[in-house]
Every structure is written in structure tokens, then in C-alpha cells.
CSV table of C-alpha atoms in Angstrom, one decimal:
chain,number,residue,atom,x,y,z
A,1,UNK,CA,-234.5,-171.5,27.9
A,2,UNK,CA,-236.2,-173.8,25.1
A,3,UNK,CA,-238.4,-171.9,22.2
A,4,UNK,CA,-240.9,-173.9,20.7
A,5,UNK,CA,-243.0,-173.0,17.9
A,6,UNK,CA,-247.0,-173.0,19.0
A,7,UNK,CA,-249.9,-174.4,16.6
A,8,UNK,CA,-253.6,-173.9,16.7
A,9,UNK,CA,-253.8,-174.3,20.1
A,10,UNK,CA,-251.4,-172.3,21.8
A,11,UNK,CA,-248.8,-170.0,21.0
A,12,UNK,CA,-245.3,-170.1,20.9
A,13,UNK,CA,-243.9,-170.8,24.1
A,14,UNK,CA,-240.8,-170.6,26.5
A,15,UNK,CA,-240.0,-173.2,29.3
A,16,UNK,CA,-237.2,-174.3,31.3
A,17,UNK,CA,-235.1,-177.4,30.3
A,18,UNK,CA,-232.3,-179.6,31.3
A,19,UNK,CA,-229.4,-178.9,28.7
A,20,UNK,CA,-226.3,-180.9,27.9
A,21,UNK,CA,-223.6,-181.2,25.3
A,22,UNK,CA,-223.6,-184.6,23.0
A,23,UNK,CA,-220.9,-183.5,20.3
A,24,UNK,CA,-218.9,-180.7,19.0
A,25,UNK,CA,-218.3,-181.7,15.5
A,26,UNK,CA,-221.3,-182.0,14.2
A,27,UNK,CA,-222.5,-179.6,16.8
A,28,UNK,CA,-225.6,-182.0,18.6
A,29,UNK,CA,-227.1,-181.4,22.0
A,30,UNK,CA,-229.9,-183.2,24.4
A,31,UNK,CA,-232.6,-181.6,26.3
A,32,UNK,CA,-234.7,-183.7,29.0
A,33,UNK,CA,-238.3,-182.5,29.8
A,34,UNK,CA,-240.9,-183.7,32.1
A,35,UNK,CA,-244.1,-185.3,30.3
A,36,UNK,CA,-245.8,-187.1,33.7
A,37,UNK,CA,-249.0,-185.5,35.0
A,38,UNK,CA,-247.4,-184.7,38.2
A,39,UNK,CA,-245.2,-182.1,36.1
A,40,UNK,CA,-246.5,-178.8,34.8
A,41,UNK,CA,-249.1,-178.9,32.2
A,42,UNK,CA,-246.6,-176.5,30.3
A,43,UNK,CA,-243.8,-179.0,30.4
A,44,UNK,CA,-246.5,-181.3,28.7
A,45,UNK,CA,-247.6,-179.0,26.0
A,46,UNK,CA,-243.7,-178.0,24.7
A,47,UNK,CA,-243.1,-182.1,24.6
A,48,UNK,CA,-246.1,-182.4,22.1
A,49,UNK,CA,-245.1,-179.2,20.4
A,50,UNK,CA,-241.5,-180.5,20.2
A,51,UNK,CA,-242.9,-184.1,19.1
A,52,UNK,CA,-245.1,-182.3,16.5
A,53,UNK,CA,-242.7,-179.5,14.8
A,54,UNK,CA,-239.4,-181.6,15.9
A,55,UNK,CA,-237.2,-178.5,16.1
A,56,UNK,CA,-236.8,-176.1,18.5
A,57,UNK,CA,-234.3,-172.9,20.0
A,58,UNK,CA,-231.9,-173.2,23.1
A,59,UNK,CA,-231.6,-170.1,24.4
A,60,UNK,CA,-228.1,-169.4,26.7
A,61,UNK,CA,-229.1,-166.6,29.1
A,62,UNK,CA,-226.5,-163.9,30.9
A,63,UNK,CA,-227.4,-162.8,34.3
A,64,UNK,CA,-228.8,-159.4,32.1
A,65,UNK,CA,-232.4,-161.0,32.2
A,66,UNK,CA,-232.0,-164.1,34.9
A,67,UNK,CA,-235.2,-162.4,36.4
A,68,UNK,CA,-237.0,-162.9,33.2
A,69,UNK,CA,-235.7,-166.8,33.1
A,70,UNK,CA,-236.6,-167.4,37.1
A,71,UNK,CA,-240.2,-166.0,36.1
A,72,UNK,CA,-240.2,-168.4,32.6
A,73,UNK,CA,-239.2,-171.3,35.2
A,74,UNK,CA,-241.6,-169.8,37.7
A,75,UNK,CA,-244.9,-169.6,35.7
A,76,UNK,CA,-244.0,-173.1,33.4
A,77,UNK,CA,-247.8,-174.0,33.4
A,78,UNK,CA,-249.2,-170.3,32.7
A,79,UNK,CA,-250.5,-169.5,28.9
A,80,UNK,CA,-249.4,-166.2,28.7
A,81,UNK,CA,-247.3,-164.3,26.2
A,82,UNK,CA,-243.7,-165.1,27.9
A,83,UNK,CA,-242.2,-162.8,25.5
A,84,UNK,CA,-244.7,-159.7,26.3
A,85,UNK,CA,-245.1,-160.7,30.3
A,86,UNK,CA,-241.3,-160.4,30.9
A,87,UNK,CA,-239.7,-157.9,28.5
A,88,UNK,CA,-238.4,-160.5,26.2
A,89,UNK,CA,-237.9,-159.8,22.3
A,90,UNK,CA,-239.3,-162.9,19.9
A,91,UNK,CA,-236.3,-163.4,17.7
A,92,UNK,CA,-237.8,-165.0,14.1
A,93,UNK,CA,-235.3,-168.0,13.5
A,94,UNK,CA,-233.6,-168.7,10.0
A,95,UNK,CA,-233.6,-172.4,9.3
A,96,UNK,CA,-236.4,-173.7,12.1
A,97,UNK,CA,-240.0,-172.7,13.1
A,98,UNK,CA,-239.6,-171.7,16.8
A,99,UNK,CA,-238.6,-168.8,17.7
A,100,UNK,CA,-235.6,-167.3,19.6
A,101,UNK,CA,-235.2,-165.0,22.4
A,102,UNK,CA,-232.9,-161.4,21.2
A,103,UNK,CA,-232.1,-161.2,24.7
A,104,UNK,CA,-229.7,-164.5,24.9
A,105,UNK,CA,-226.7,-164.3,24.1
A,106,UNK,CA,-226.3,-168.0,22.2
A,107,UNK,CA,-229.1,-168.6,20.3
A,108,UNK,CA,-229.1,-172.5,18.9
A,109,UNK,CA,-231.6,-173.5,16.5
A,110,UNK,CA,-232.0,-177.2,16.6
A,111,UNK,CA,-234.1,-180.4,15.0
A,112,UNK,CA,-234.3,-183.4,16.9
A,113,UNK,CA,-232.9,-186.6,15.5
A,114,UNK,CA,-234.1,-189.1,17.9
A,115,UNK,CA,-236.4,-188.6,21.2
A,116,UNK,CA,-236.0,-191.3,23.8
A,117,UNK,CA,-239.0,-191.8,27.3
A,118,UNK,CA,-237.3,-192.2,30.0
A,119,UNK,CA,-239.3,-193.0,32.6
A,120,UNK,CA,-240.7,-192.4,35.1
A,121,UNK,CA,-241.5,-188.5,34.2
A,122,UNK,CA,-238.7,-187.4,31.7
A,123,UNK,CA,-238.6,-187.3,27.4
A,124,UNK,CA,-234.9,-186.6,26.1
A,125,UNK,CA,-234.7,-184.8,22.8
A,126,UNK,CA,-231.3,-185.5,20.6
A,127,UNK,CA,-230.9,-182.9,18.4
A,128,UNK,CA,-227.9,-181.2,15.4
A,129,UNK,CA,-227.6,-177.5,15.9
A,130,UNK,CA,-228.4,-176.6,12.4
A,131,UNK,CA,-227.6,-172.5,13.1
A,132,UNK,CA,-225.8,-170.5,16.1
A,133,UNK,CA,-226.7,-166.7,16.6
A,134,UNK,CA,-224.3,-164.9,18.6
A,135,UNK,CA,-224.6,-161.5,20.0
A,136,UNK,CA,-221.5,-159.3,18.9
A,137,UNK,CA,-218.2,-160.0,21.3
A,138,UNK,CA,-219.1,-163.3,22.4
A,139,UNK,CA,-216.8,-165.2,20.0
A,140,UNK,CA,-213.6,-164.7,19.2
A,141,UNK,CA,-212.5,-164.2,15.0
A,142,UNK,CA,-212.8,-168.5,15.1
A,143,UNK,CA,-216.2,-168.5,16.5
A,144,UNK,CA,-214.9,-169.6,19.7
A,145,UNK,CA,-217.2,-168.7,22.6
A,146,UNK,CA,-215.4,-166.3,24.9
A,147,UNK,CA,-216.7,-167.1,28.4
A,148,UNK,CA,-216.0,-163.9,30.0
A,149,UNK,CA,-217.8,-161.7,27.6
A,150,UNK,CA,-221.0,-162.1,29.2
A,151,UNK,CA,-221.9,-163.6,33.2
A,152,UNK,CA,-223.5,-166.2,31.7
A,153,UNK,CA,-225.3,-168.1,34.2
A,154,UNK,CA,-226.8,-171.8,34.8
A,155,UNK,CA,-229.3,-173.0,37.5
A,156,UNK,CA,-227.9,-176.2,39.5
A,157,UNK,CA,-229.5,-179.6,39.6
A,158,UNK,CA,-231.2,-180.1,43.3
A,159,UNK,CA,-231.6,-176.6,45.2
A,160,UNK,CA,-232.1,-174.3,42.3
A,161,UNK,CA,-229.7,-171.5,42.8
A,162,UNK,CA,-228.6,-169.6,39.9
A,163,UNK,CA,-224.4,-169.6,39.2
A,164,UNK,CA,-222.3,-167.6,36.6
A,165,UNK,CA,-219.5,-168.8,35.1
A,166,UNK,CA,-216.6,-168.5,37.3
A,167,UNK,CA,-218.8,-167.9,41.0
């Protein structure tokens, strides 16, 4: 779940992104976003947001709140308090502008180092993960994420069906 910080014209906002890994060491990730008319006006407003404050949260959500994340993905071009409309906590963030989500377990705050179009409807954002929030028992002593201490779950490309780790 991407955090984005708002501006004049809208508030801080949640959407639904495609993630992926770039790099451990230094810890850097991409997110893709659609930007074409024929995607929601929500998707259009976090990829001026994100081109305006360049920085942003990635929020890793455990099947605890996936209701909350199917309604974020659900009601993408509504302006409504996410936070408030679907019992999720704003969490302030340390070193970026956007805010976080208490609820997710991995909390990355990020500032993108190069945006690339790629057409026909997509923007990717390349960004360094300049601080990672953990809630307790997630990582191990090394900071190592333990994948059974939560069901963290994922959404799969192409029929949308929501998938913990392991099932």
C-alpha cells in the first residue's frame, strides 16, 4: 500500500501499487503506477503527488487488515479519508513527508531517485529506502525479516486474488 503526502489540494492519500525489489545493499525498490486517463483519477493524483514531494511509504500488509487494503484498492479514485473510512492508523514518518500506516507490519520510507514513463499507461518510480519500521517479532536480532511471524499477504498479477506467504 503506497502513502503519499497530500498538498493544498488533497490530503494524504493511500492507493494500491505494483511493488518489486531492485537491491538489497543499498536497500532500493520500484513501484509502477498508472497515469493514463483510462486509469483512476486517484492513481493520477498519487503520480503528481509522488512527482511533486518525490518520497513516499510502502506499506507491507498481513492478512490482519487485507479488508482494509481490498477497500484502499477498491475505492482508488474516491477522496475520502482512507485512514478514518477503514480503521487505519496515520503513522507520522521520520525522515520523509508521507505518512505510514501503524497497521503494516513493514513500513519503508522511500525517495525516488529516478522516475521512468512507460507507456502506454504506467510511471515506475526507483527509489533508496532511507528508513524501515518493523512491528515487534518480525525480524530476527539481525533485522532479518522472519516470514512466518505475520500471514503476510500479496495480490497476484491478472485475476486479483489475495495469497499469504506459504498458500
Amino acid at each position: 500500500v503506497l502513502g503519499v503526502k497530500g498538498d493544498e489540494r488533497c490530503q494524504d492519500d493511500l492507493t494500491i501499487v505494483w511493488t518489486f525489489v531492485l537491491n538489497g545493499k543499498p536497500a532500493q525498490i520500484g513501484i509502477s503506477i498508472g497515469d493514463d486517463s483510462m486509469i483512476t483519477n486517484d492513481e493520477q493524483v498519487a503520480v503528481e503527488l509522488l512527482k511533486k514531494h518525490r518520497e513516499f511509504t510502502l506499506n507491507v500488509p498481513d492478512a490482519s487488515w487485507v479488508d482494509a487494503f481490498d477497500r484502499v484498492d477498491m475505492t482508488a479514485s474516491h477522496r475520502e479519508d482512507k485512514f478514518a473510512g477503514f480503521g487505519l492508523t496515520r503513522l507520522p514518518s521520520k525522515l520523509v513527508g508521507a505518512p505510514g500506516i501503524a497497521e503494516a507490519a513493514v513500513v519503508l520510507e522511500c525517495k525516488v531517485v529516478q522516475e521512468t514513463r512507460l507507456p502506454p499507461t504506467r510511471t515506475v518510480f526507483f527509489a533508496e529506502v532511507v528508513r524501515v519500521t518493523t512491528h515487534p517479532g518480525v525480524t530476527d536480532k539481525d533485522g532479518k525479516l522472519d516470514t512466518t511471524s505475520k500471514k503476510f499477504f500479496g495480490m497476484t498479477a491478472g485475476n486479483g486474488e489475495f495469497w499469504t506467504m506459504g498458500a
